[in-house]
Coordinates of C-alpha atoms in Angstrom, one line a residue:
Chain A
M66 CA 93.7 139.6 177.3
P67 CA 93.2 139.5 173.4
G68 CA 95.5 142.0 171.9
T69 CA 94.4 141.7 168.2
I70 CA 91.1 140.1 167.4
G71 CA 89.3 140.3 164.0
P72 CA 86.4 143.0 163.8
K73 CA 83.0 141.5 163.5
K74 CA 82.3 143.8 160.4
T75 CA 84.1 146.3 158.4
W76 CA 82.6 149.3 156.9
E77 CA 83.2 152.8 155.2
V78 CA 81.8 155.9 156.3
S79 CA 82.1 159.0 154.5
F80 CA 83.8 162.4 156.3
A81 CA 80.2 163.6 156.3
G82 CA 78.7 160.8 157.5
M83 CA 80.8 160.7 160.6
E84 CA 80.2 164.4 161.2
G85 CA 76.6 163.3 161.0
L86 CA 77.0 160.7 163.4
L87 CA 78.6 162.9 165.9
T88 CA 76.1 165.3 165.4
S89 CA 72.9 163.3 166.1
L90 CA 74.9 161.5 168.8
L91 CA 74.9 165.0 170.8
N92 CA 71.6 165.9 169.9
S93 CA 70.3 162.8 171.4
G94 CA 71.6 164.0 174.7
V95 CA 74.1 161.2 175.5
T96 CA 77.0 162.3 177.0
V97 CA 80.1 162.1 174.6
Y98 CA 83.7 162.2 176.2
A99 CA 86.2 163.1 173.3
P100 CA 89.4 164.6 172.9
V101 CA 89.8 168.2 172.6
E102 CA 92.1 171.1 172.7
R103 CA 93.0 172.6 176.0
K104 CA 92.2 176.3 176.2
D105 CA 94.7 176.9 178.9
R106 CA 97.5 175.1 176.9
L107 CA 97.1 175.0 173.2
G108 CA 98.5 171.8 171.6
R109 CA 97.5 169.9 174.4
Y110 CA 94.5 167.8 174.6
L111 CA 92.1 166.4 177.1
F112 CA 89.2 163.9 177.4
A113 CA 86.3 166.2 178.1
R114 CA 82.6 166.4 177.8
L115 CA 82.0 167.3 173.9
S116 CA 79.4 170.2 173.4
H117 CA 80.1 170.6 169.7
P118 CA 81.2 168.1 166.9
A119 CA 83.7 170.7 165.8
R120 CA 85.6 170.6 169.1
M121 CA 86.6 167.2 168.4
A122 CA 90.3 166.9 167.8
W123 CA 90.4 164.2 165.3
N124 CA 94.4 164.7 165.0
Y125 CA 95.4 164.9 168.6
T126 CA 98.6 163.5 169.5
T127 CA 97.8 162.4 173.3
T128 CA 95.8 163.6 176.0
S129 CA 97.1 165.2 179.2
L130 CA 95.4 162.5 181.4
P131 CA 94.4 158.8 180.0
P132 CA 90.9 157.8 179.5
K133 CA 91.1 155.9 182.9
K134 CA 89.8 158.7 184.5
L135 CA 86.4 158.5 183.3
F136 CA 86.0 155.0 185.1
A137 CA 88.1 155.9 188.2
P138 CA 88.0 159.4 188.5
P139 CA 91.1 161.7 190.1
E140 CA 88.7 161.8 192.9
E141 CA 85.3 159.9 193.4
T142 CA 82.9 159.4 196.3
L143 CA 82.5 155.8 197.4
F144 CA 79.6 156.6 200.0
T145 CA 77.8 159.2 201.8
F146 CA 76.8 158.9 205.6
E147 CA 74.6 160.3 208.3
T148 CA 75.7 159.7 211.8
G149 CA 73.3 160.3 214.8
K150 CA 71.4 158.0 217.3
G151 CA 71.7 154.4 216.4
E152 CA 73.5 152.8 213.3
P153 CA 74.9 155.5 210.7
L154 CA 73.0 156.0 207.5
V155 CA 75.3 155.3 204.7
K156 CA 74.6 155.3 201.0
E157 CA 76.6 154.1 198.1
V158 CA 77.3 156.5 195.3
C159 CA 77.9 154.5 191.8
P160 CA 77.2 156.6 188.5
T161 CA 74.8 154.7 186.1
E162 CA 74.0 156.7 183.4
P163 CA 75.7 155.4 180.0
F164 CA 78.1 157.6 178.0
V165 CA 80.3 157.3 174.8
L166 CA 84.1 157.5 175.1
F167 CA 85.0 158.7 171.5
G168 CA 88.3 158.8 170.2
V169 CA 90.4 156.4 172.0
H170 CA 94.0 155.5 170.5
P171 CA 95.1 152.2 170.3
C172 CA 97.8 152.5 173.6
D173 CA 95.0 153.8 175.7
L174 CA 92.7 150.7 174.7
A175 CA 95.5 148.6 175.6
A176 CA 96.0 150.3 178.9
L177 CA 92.1 149.9 179.5
D178 CA 92.5 146.5 178.6
R179 CA 95.1 145.8 181.2
L180 CA 93.3 147.6 184.0
D181 CA 90.2 145.2 183.0
A182 CA 92.1 142.4 183.7
F183 CA 93.8 143.9 187.0
Y184 CA 90.3 144.8 188.6
A185 CA 88.8 141.7 187.4
D186 CA 91.4 139.8 189.4
S187 CA 89.8 138.0 192.3
P188 CA 88.3 139.7 194.3
A189 CA 86.8 141.6 191.4
E190 CA 86.3 145.3 191.8
Y191 CA 82.1 145.9 190.8
R192 CA 83.1 149.8 190.9
W193 CA 85.4 149.6 187.9
Q194 CA 83.4 146.8 185.9
A195 CA 80.0 149.0 186.7
Q196 CA 81.5 152.2 185.3
R197 CA 83.3 150.2 182.4
S198 CA 79.7 148.8 181.6
R199 CA 78.4 152.2 181.1
A200 CA 80.5 153.1 178.1
T201 CA 80.7 152.4 174.4
V202 CA 84.1 152.9 173.5
V203 CA 85.2 154.1 170.0
G204 CA 88.7 153.8 169.1
L205 CA 90.7 156.1 166.8
D206 CA 93.9 155.5 164.8
C207 CA 97.0 157.8 165.6
T208 CA 99.9 159.3 164.5
P209 CA 102.8 158.5 166.8
D210 CA 104.9 161.4 168.3
E211 CA 108.9 161.4 169.2
H212 CA 108.0 159.9 172.8
C213 CA 105.5 157.3 171.5
F214 CA 107.2 153.4 171.8
C215 CA 103.7 151.7 171.3
V216 CA 105.2 149.9 168.5
D217 CA 108.1 148.3 170.7
M218 CA 105.4 147.7 173.6
G219 CA 103.4 145.8 170.9
T220 CA 100.2 148.1 171.4
M221 CA 100.3 150.3 168.2
E222 CA 97.3 147.7 166.7
T223 CA 95.4 147.1 169.6
R224 CA 91.4 147.1 169.2
H225 CA 90.2 145.5 172.4
P226 CA 88.3 146.8 174.3
A227 CA 86.8 149.2 171.8
D228 CA 83.3 148.8 170.4
L229 CA 84.3 150.1 167.0
F230 CA 87.5 151.4 165.8
L231 CA 87.8 154.2 163.0
T232 CA 90.8 154.8 160.9
P233 CA 91.2 157.8 158.4
L234 CA 91.3 157.2 154.7
E235 CA 92.0 159.9 152.2
Q236 CA 88.4 159.6 151.3
G237 CA 86.3 159.1 154.7
W238 CA 86.6 156.4 157.5
L239 CA 87.1 152.7 157.7
V240 CA 84.9 151.7 160.4
Q241 CA 85.7 148.2 162.3
T242 CA 83.2 147.0 164.7
Y243 CA 84.3 144.6 167.3
T244 CA 80.9 144.1 169.2
D245 CA 77.2 144.3 169.1
K246 CA 77.0 147.5 170.8
G247 CA 79.6 148.9 168.3
E248 CA 77.6 147.6 165.5
E249 CA 74.3 149.3 166.8
F250 CA 76.3 152.4 167.3
L251 CA 76.3 152.8 163.4
N252 CA 72.5 151.9 163.1
N253 CA 71.7 155.4 161.6
T254 CA 74.7 156.0 159.8
P255 CA 75.0 155.7 156.0
R256 CA 77.7 153.1 155.4
E257 CA 79.1 150.8 152.7
R258 CA 81.0 147.6 153.4
A259 CA 84.4 148.5 152.9
R260 CA 86.4 147.8 149.8
E261 CA 89.3 145.8 149.6
S262 CA 91.6 148.8 148.5
A263 CA 90.1 150.8 151.5
I264 CA 91.1 147.7 154.1
E265 CA 94.8 148.1 152.2
E266 CA 95.0 151.9 152.5
A267 CA 94.2 151.3 156.3
A268 CA 97.1 148.8 156.3
K269 CA 99.4 150.8 154.4
R270 CA 98.9 153.6 157.2
T271 CA 99.6 151.1 160.1
G272 CA 103.0 149.9 158.1
E273 CA 104.2 153.5 157.9
K274 CA 103.2 154.2 161.6
R275 CA 105.1 151.1 162.2
K276 CA 108.2 152.2 160.5
K277 CA 108.1 155.8 162.1
A278 CA 108.0 154.4 165.5
A279 CA 109.5 151.2 165.6
G280 CA 113.1 150.5 167.2
R281 CA 113.1 153.0 170.1
L282 CA 113.5 150.4 172.8
K283 CA 116.6 148.6 172.3
G284 CA 115.3 145.2 173.7
S285 CA 112.1 143.1 174.0
V286 CA 109.7 143.7 177.1
E287 CA 111.2 140.3 178.3
Q288 CA 114.7 141.5 177.8
I289 CA 113.7 144.8 179.9
A290 CA 112.3 142.6 182.5
A291 CA 115.2 140.2 182.8
A292 CA 117.7 143.7 183.1
L293 CA 115.6 145.0 185.6
S294 CA 115.6 141.7 187.8
R295 CA 119.7 142.0 187.6
S296 CA 119.7 145.9 188.1
D297 CA 121.4 147.7 191.2
E298 CA 121.3 150.2 193.8
E299 CA 123.6 152.1 191.9
F300 CA 121.9 152.2 188.7
W301 CA 118.6 153.4 190.4
E302 CA 120.5 156.0 192.7
K303 CA 121.9 157.8 189.3
Y304 CA 118.8 157.8 187.5
S305 CA 116.6 158.9 190.4
A306 CA 118.7 161.7 190.7
A307 CA 116.5 163.9 188.5
C308 CA 113.1 162.6 190.0
F309 CA 111.6 165.1 192.3
S310 CA 109.2 162.2 193.9
C311 CA 106.3 164.4 192.5
G312 CA 104.0 161.6 191.1
S313 CA 103.3 163.1 187.7
C314 CA 104.4 159.9 186.0
N315 CA 101.7 157.9 188.2
L316 CA 98.9 160.3 187.6
V317 CA 99.2 160.3 183.8
C318 CA 100.0 156.9 183.4
P319 CA 97.4 155.0 181.7
T320 CA 97.7 151.8 183.8
C321 CA 98.5 153.2 187.2
H322 CA 95.7 152.5 189.6
C323 CA 96.7 152.9 193.1
F324 CA 94.4 155.2 195.4
C325 CA 94.0 156.2 198.8
M326 CA 90.6 156.7 200.8
E327 CA 89.7 159.7 202.8
D328 CA 86.6 160.7 204.9
R329 CA 85.0 164.0 204.4
L330 CA 82.8 165.8 207.1
D331 CA 80.4 168.1 206.3
V332 CA 80.2 171.2 208.4
S333 CA 77.4 169.8 210.4
L334 CA 79.8 167.1 211.7
S335 CA 77.2 164.6 211.4
S336 CA 77.4 163.8 207.8
G337 CA 80.0 163.3 205.1
S338 CA 81.4 161.0 202.7
R339 CA 84.2 158.5 202.0
I340 CA 86.1 159.1 198.9
R341 CA 88.8 157.6 197.0
K342 CA 91.5 159.3 195.0
W343 CA 94.4 158.6 192.9
D344 CA 97.6 158.0 194.8
S345 CA 101.2 157.6 193.8
C346 CA 104.2 155.1 194.8
Q347 CA 106.4 157.8 194.0
L348 CA 105.4 160.2 196.5
A349 CA 107.8 159.9 199.9
G350 CA 105.8 158.1 202.3
F351 CA 103.5 156.0 200.3
A352 CA 104.7 152.9 201.9
K353 CA 105.0 154.1 205.4
V354 CA 103.2 152.0 208.2
A355 CA 102.0 152.7 211.7
G356 CA 104.7 153.4 213.9
G357 CA 106.8 155.5 211.2
G358 CA 108.6 152.8 209.4
D359 CA 108.8 153.2 205.7
F360 CA 109.5 150.1 203.3
R361 CA 110.5 152.7 200.3
P362 CA 112.0 155.8 201.8
S363 CA 114.3 156.9 198.7
A364 CA 113.3 158.2 195.4
S365 CA 115.5 155.4 194.1
S366 CA 113.7 152.3 195.8
R367 CA 110.4 153.9 194.7
M368 CA 111.5 154.4 191.2
R369 CA 112.7 150.9 191.0
H370 CA 109.4 149.7 192.4
R371 CA 107.5 151.6 189.8
W372 CA 109.5 149.8 186.9
K373 CA 109.3 146.5 188.1
H374 CA 105.8 146.9 188.9
K375 CA 105.0 147.3 185.3
F376 CA 107.7 144.9 183.8
V377 CA 108.0 142.2 186.2
Y378 CA 105.3 141.8 188.9
L379 CA 102.3 142.6 186.9
P380 CA 103.3 140.6 183.9
R381 CA 103.6 137.6 186.4
R382 CA 100.3 138.0 187.0
F383 CA 98.8 139.0 184.0
G384 CA 101.1 137.7 181.3
T385 CA 101.6 141.6 180.0
A386 CA 103.6 144.4 180.6
F387 CA 101.7 147.5 182.3
C388 CA 103.5 149.9 180.3
V389 CA 101.6 150.6 177.0
G390 CA 104.3 152.9 175.4
C391 CA 102.1 156.1 175.4
G392 CA 104.9 158.1 176.5
R393 CA 103.0 160.3 178.9
C394 CA 105.3 160.2 181.8
T395 CA 108.2 161.3 179.9
R396 CA 106.1 164.1 178.6
S397 CA 105.1 165.0 181.9
C398 CA 108.4 164.3 184.1
P399 CA 109.7 167.8 185.1
G400 CA 112.9 166.2 185.9
G401 CA 113.3 165.2 182.3
V402 CA 113.3 161.1 183.2
D403 CA 112.6 159.5 180.0
M404 CA 111.3 156.2 179.8
V405 CA 112.7 155.0 176.7
S406 CA 116.5 156.2 177.7
V407 CA 116.3 154.5 181.2
A408 CA 115.0 151.3 179.6
N409 CA 117.7 151.6 176.8
K410 CA 120.2 152.1 179.7
L411 CA 119.3 149.3 181.7
L412 CA 119.6 147.2 178.8
E413 CA 123.1 148.4 178.0
T414 CA 124.0 148.0 181.8
F415 CA 122.4 144.9 182.6
G416 CA 121.0 143.2 179.3
E417 CA 122.4 139.8 178.3
R418 CA 125.1 140.2 175.6
V419 CA 123.2 138.7 172.2
E420 CA 126.3 137.5 169.9
Chain B
M72 CA 75.5 142.6 185.3
V73 CA 75.7 140.4 188.6
R74 CA 75.9 142.7 191.4
Q75 CA 79.0 141.6 193.5
Q76 CA 80.1 142.2 197.1
A77 CA 80.0 146.1 197.9
F78 CA 83.9 145.7 199.1
Y79 CA 83.8 149.7 200.1
M80 CA 80.6 149.9 201.9
P81 CA 81.2 149.2 205.7
W82 CA 78.8 147.3 207.9
F83 CA 78.2 148.2 211.7
A84 CA 79.1 146.5 214.8
N85 CA 78.0 147.3 218.4
L86 CA 80.7 148.3 220.6
E87 CA 80.4 146.2 223.9
S88 CA 83.3 147.5 226.0
S89 CA 86.5 149.5 226.0
E90 CA 89.1 148.2 228.3
H91 CA 92.3 149.9 229.4
L92 CA 95.4 147.5 228.2
T93 CA 98.2 149.9 228.7
D94 CA 98.9 153.6 228.5
H95 CA 98.6 153.4 224.8
E96 CA 96.3 150.4 223.7
R97 CA 92.8 149.7 224.4
L98 CA 91.0 146.2 224.2
L99 CA 87.8 147.2 222.2
T100 CA 85.1 144.3 222.2
F101 CA 82.2 144.1 219.6
T102 CA 78.9 142.4 218.7
R103 CA 77.2 142.3 215.8
D104 CA 73.6 141.4 214.9
A105 CA 74.6 138.8 212.2
G106 CA 76.5 136.7 214.7
P107 CA 80.2 135.7 215.3
L108 CA 82.4 137.3 213.0
G109 CA 83.4 134.2 211.2
H110 CA 87.4 135.1 210.8
E111 CA 90.6 132.9 210.9
P112 CA 93.4 133.7 212.9
G113 CA 95.8 136.1 211.8
Q114 CA 93.0 138.0 209.3
F115 CA 92.1 141.7 210.0
L116 CA 89.4 144.1 209.7
Q117 CA 89.1 147.6 208.0
V118 CA 87.8 149.4 211.3
S119 CA 86.0 152.8 210.2
V120 CA 85.2 156.0 212.6
L121 CA 83.0 157.7 210.0
G122 CA 84.3 161.2 209.1
V123 CA 87.6 160.5 210.5
G124 CA 88.4 157.3 208.3
E125 CA 89.5 154.0 208.4
A126 CA 92.3 151.8 209.9
P127 CA 93.5 148.2 209.3
L128 CA 93.4 146.3 212.4
S129 CA 94.0 142.4 213.3
V130 CA 91.3 140.5 215.3
C131 CA 92.8 139.5 218.7
S132 CA 89.8 137.2 219.9
A133 CA 89.5 133.7 219.2
P134 CA 87.1 132.6 216.4
R135 CA 83.8 131.3 216.8
E136 CA 83.0 133.5 219.9
Q137 CA 80.2 135.3 220.2
A138 CA 81.8 138.8 220.6
F139 CA 85.1 139.7 218.6
Q140 CA 88.0 141.8 219.8
V141 CA 90.5 144.3 218.5
C142 CA 93.6 145.6 220.3
V143 CA 94.1 149.6 219.4
T144 CA 97.3 151.4 219.5
D145 CA 96.8 155.2 220.0
K146 CA 98.9 156.2 217.3
G147 CA 96.9 158.1 214.5
H148 CA 93.7 159.8 213.8
V149 CA 91.4 156.6 213.5
S150 CA 92.9 154.9 216.5
H151 CA 92.8 157.9 218.4
A152 CA 88.8 158.4 217.6
L153 CA 88.4 154.9 218.5
H154 CA 90.0 155.3 221.8
K155 CA 87.5 157.7 222.7
L156 CA 84.5 155.6 221.7
G157 CA 82.3 153.8 224.4
P158 CA 80.1 151.1 225.1
G159 CA 76.9 151.6 222.8
D160 CA 78.8 153.2 220.0
K161 CA 78.3 151.8 216.5
V162 CA 81.6 151.1 214.5
G163 CA 82.1 150.7 210.9
M164 CA 84.0 147.3 209.7
R165 CA 84.9 145.7 206.6
G166 CA 86.1 142.4 206.4
P167 CA 87.5 140.2 207.8
Y168 CA 90.0 140.2 205.0
G169 CA 93.4 138.4 204.2
Q170 CA 95.0 134.7 204.3
G171 CA 95.1 133.7 207.9
F172 CA 97.6 131.2 209.8
P173 CA 97.4 127.7 208.2
V174 CA 96.1 126.4 211.4
G175 CA 95.7 122.9 210.0
R176 CA 99.3 122.7 209.1
F177 CA 100.0 123.0 213.1
A178 CA 98.3 120.0 214.0
G179 CA 100.1 117.2 215.5
G180 CA 103.3 118.9 216.5
D181 CA 104.6 121.8 218.5
V182 CA 103.8 125.5 217.9
L183 CA 106.0 128.2 218.8
L184 CA 104.5 131.6 218.8
V185 CA 107.0 134.3 218.8
A186 CA 105.3 138.1 219.3
G187 CA 107.2 141.4 219.5
G188 CA 105.2 144.2 220.8
V189 CA 101.5 145.0 219.5
G190 CA 102.6 141.6 217.4
M191 CA 100.8 139.8 220.4
A192 CA 97.1 141.0 219.2
P193 CA 96.8 138.6 216.2
L194 CA 98.7 136.0 218.0
R195 CA 96.4 135.6 220.9
C196 CA 93.4 135.2 218.3
L197 CA 95.6 132.1 217.2
L198 CA 96.4 130.8 220.6
G199 CA 92.6 130.9 221.1
S200 CA 92.3 128.8 218.2
L201 CA 94.8 126.4 219.2
L202 CA 93.6 126.2 223.1
S203 CA 89.9 125.5 221.5
R204 CA 91.4 122.1 220.1
R205 CA 94.4 121.7 222.6
E206 CA 94.5 117.8 222.1
D207 CA 95.6 118.3 218.5
Y208 CA 99.0 120.0 219.1
G209 CA 102.1 119.0 221.1
R210 CA 103.7 121.8 223.2
I211 CA 102.6 125.2 222.5
I212 CA 105.3 127.9 223.5
L213 CA 104.9 131.6 223.6
V214 CA 107.7 133.9 223.5
Y215 CA 106.6 137.8 223.9
G216 CA 109.1 140.6 223.9
A217 CA 107.9 144.0 224.8
R218 CA 109.7 147.5 225.6
N219 CA 109.0 147.5 229.1
P220 CA 106.7 145.6 231.8
G221 CA 104.1 148.3 231.0
C222 CA 103.9 147.5 227.2
L223 CA 103.0 143.9 227.9
L224 CA 99.3 143.5 226.4
F225 CA 97.2 140.8 228.0
K226 CA 98.4 140.2 231.4
K227 CA 95.8 138.7 232.4
D228 CA 95.4 136.2 229.7
L229 CA 99.2 135.6 230.3
D230 CA 99.1 134.7 233.7
A231 CA 96.2 132.2 233.1
W232 CA 97.9 130.7 230.1
G233 CA 101.1 130.0 232.4
R234 CA 99.1 128.7 235.1
S235 CA 96.9 126.6 233.4
G236 CA 99.9 124.6 232.0
E237 CA 98.8 124.4 228.6
V238 CA 100.9 126.9 227.1
E239 CA 104.8 127.6 228.1
V240 CA 104.8 131.3 228.5
H241 CA 108.4 133.0 228.2
C242 CA 108.0 137.1 228.5
I243 CA 111.0 139.2 228.2
V244 CA 111.2 143.1 228.2
D245 CA 114.1 145.4 226.7
H246 CA 114.0 147.6 229.7
A247 CA 113.0 146.2 233.2
D248 CA 111.6 148.1 236.1
D249 CA 111.0 147.6 239.8
T250 CA 108.2 145.6 239.1
W251 CA 109.7 143.0 236.8
T252 CA 111.0 139.6 238.0
G253 CA 111.6 138.2 234.4
P254 CA 114.0 138.3 232.1
E255 CA 115.8 141.5 230.5
G256 CA 116.9 141.4 226.7
V257 CA 115.2 140.8 223.6
V258 CA 112.9 138.1 221.9
T259 CA 116.2 135.9 220.6
D260 CA 117.1 135.6 224.0
P261 CA 114.8 132.9 225.2
L262 CA 114.6 131.5 221.7
A263 CA 118.2 130.6 222.2
D264 CA 117.8 128.8 225.5
L265 CA 114.6 126.9 224.4
E266 CA 114.8 123.1 223.8
L267 CA 113.0 122.5 220.5
D268 CA 112.3 119.9 218.1
P269 CA 112.9 121.6 214.8
E270 CA 111.5 118.7 213.0
N271 CA 108.3 119.0 214.5
T272 CA 107.7 122.6 215.3
R273 CA 105.7 125.0 213.4
V274 CA 106.3 128.8 213.9
A275 CA 104.1 131.9 213.9
M276 CA 105.9 135.2 214.1
V277 CA 104.2 138.6 214.3
G278 CA 106.4 141.8 215.3
P279 CA 108.2 144.7 213.8
P280 CA 110.8 143.4 211.0
A281 CA 113.7 143.5 213.2
V282 CA 112.1 140.8 215.3
F283 CA 111.5 138.9 211.8
R284 CA 115.0 139.3 210.6
F285 CA 116.6 138.3 213.8
A286 CA 114.2 135.8 215.1
G287 CA 113.7 134.2 211.8
A288 CA 117.5 133.8 211.4
A289 CA 117.9 132.1 215.0
L290 CA 115.0 129.8 214.1
L291 CA 116.5 128.7 210.9
E292 CA 120.0 128.4 212.6
R293 CA 118.1 126.0 215.0
G294 CA 117.2 123.9 212.4
I295 CA 113.4 124.7 211.8
S296 CA 112.6 124.7 208.1
G297 CA 111.6 128.1 206.5
N298 CA 108.4 126.3 205.3
D299 CA 107.4 126.0 209.0
I300 CA 108.2 129.5 210.1
Y301 CA 105.0 131.7 209.2
L302 CA 105.0 135.6 209.4
S303 CA 102.2 138.0 209.5
L304 CA 103.3 141.4 208.0
E305 CA 101.9 144.6 208.4
R306 CA 101.1 147.4 206.1
R307 CA 98.8 150.5 206.0
F308 CA 96.0 148.7 203.9
Q309 CA 93.5 151.1 202.6
C310 CA 91.3 148.9 200.4
G311 CA 91.8 145.5 202.0
I312 CA 91.2 143.7 198.5
G313 CA 94.4 144.1 196.7
K314 CA 93.6 147.2 194.6
C315 CA 94.8 150.4 196.2
G316 CA 98.5 149.2 196.0
H317 CA 99.8 150.3 199.4
C318 CA 100.5 147.2 200.6
Q319 CA 102.8 145.9 197.6
L320 CA 105.8 143.9 198.7
N321 CA 107.7 143.4 195.6
D322 CA 105.1 141.6 193.6
L323 CA 102.7 140.6 196.3
Y324 CA 99.8 142.5 197.6
I325 CA 100.2 141.5 201.4
C326 CA 96.3 142.3 202.2
R327 CA 95.2 139.8 199.3
D328 CA 98.1 137.4 199.3
G329 CA 99.0 137.4 203.0
P330 CA 99.1 139.1 205.7
V331 CA 100.5 135.5 206.6
F332 CA 103.3 134.1 204.5
S333 CA 105.9 131.3 205.2
W334 CA 109.5 132.6 205.6
S335 CA 110.5 130.3 202.4
F336 CA 107.5 132.1 200.5
L337 CA 109.4 135.6 201.3
K338 CA 113.1 134.5 201.0
N339 CA 113.8 136.5 197.6
R340 CA 111.4 139.3 198.5
P341 CA 113.8 142.1 200.0
E342 CA 110.6 144.4 200.7
A343 CA 109.4 141.5 203.3
T344 CA 111.4 142.8 206.3
E345 CA 114.0 145.2 205.1
L346 CA 112.8 149.0 205.9
G347 CA 115.0 151.1 203.4
Q348 CA 117.4 153.4 204.7

């Protein structure tokens, strides 16, 4: 999982040039998903099919749902079936048409990178890989808000797996391409090789971001993992007291990937489909087994599991935390459980004293 | 892109027979056009009734037989639908999945099988595998505990194994009735009386978490190494390939990394056998 890799090429594109690119992209008929402001809740954003270049929210803070939804939707059909005499007829459903995912922030790129690794791990999940290969991913630099802790999670400068990445400058865009697909994407767009001054301006912007959002976590990811391993029942009971076990944190998390499967029967009772949909380890009953036993019956046991899964268990397999510091779980929690405060409390209570 | 295995697509098996085992369990026998299932003892199948859903069921027949069998307890939507099927019905299958018992490690020594309740089903598969190469093993001992005599699975097999002299069979029930001539108690009772060669015994255990905790502790006390005690764990697998997350046990995905693990491997993983409060 390369975190930061150098771009193939670095370009400057004017504001008008970028507008033109988006316009001609939409005119070409290709599907573009991009951050747009929610009509139901102004000031909130979501990745939606872009209908007009003017709807693109260039300065969005974060989206309600992460971009994983475009590769593993909240609900998707795995196959349809028809039963009758003889062997049932089953037909796999797997969309194939290409699309562009435009305007993905570094934390969400880091999350896609982690999910790519998770699904590629043996046995590799061909559905995720097929969906990912459909997309051209265009990254976009961001401005962290008060809930972001990407700097501390080391994801603020993530570029992989973007095909190209856009950073706003005073005058136009700095565009870095990372793949051939990213380079081709610019084929018909007027561009200049980036000047040294433009690259410096982008670097300065990154430095300011770092200054603004650094130091929110009072310890490293490794220290959080170590504190988690020492954490006790009492701690989780205390901090899960505010948890409603609603599962919002799972749904908005860009790296959560648990799902369940379900059959849907048509009114004919002879045909239907098998779907899979997002599931949540925070819901009561997630770890129930046949016969009624439940391996995580309390909110505290479920909350501890979620934390350990992200900071201890998955890092053991993939070498990196499955939290990217996007802050969505904190923003969406109706009980006010704050990821950063809980992490800092963990460090304070179970961290090793640094002399 | 290379097209990989279509994990979520079921293939279809022909239901040959559905046999009454107990008031709650039926034994379903399947064949498939592609020949034997090719499973290892301890592996499981994701069995589908289209329109109802899918359930994980361990294979309970010996490997390499032309037909394969699963034992189904009537407990949920899918198992209930499976109970209603009859010969000639086509049933969706995915798998076999999971890491089974390390049969190779059992050769050359004694094998003790400890079954609690429906845990007997996967152990019947293992026993079938052991008996197909009986000469490779020393003693084969089966300790099987059930709630009451009516709950005992595979009674015909139990009789046949005992009579053949190839397996030492010890059955025990929690609650005896008038028909029962055997002992009454829990599965750890016969374990306490058994003569064992702890250095030379491998154990395979399948049952509810309480059986693991008590029988496991008893066997460790008898001097059997945690590396030689194997457990098969149960969770409600949905995908069967380590993606859906339902079978997470601390850092493990039971369907992918198990369901069979050694006691030592699970030692520092409290979610293995502790049902929370």
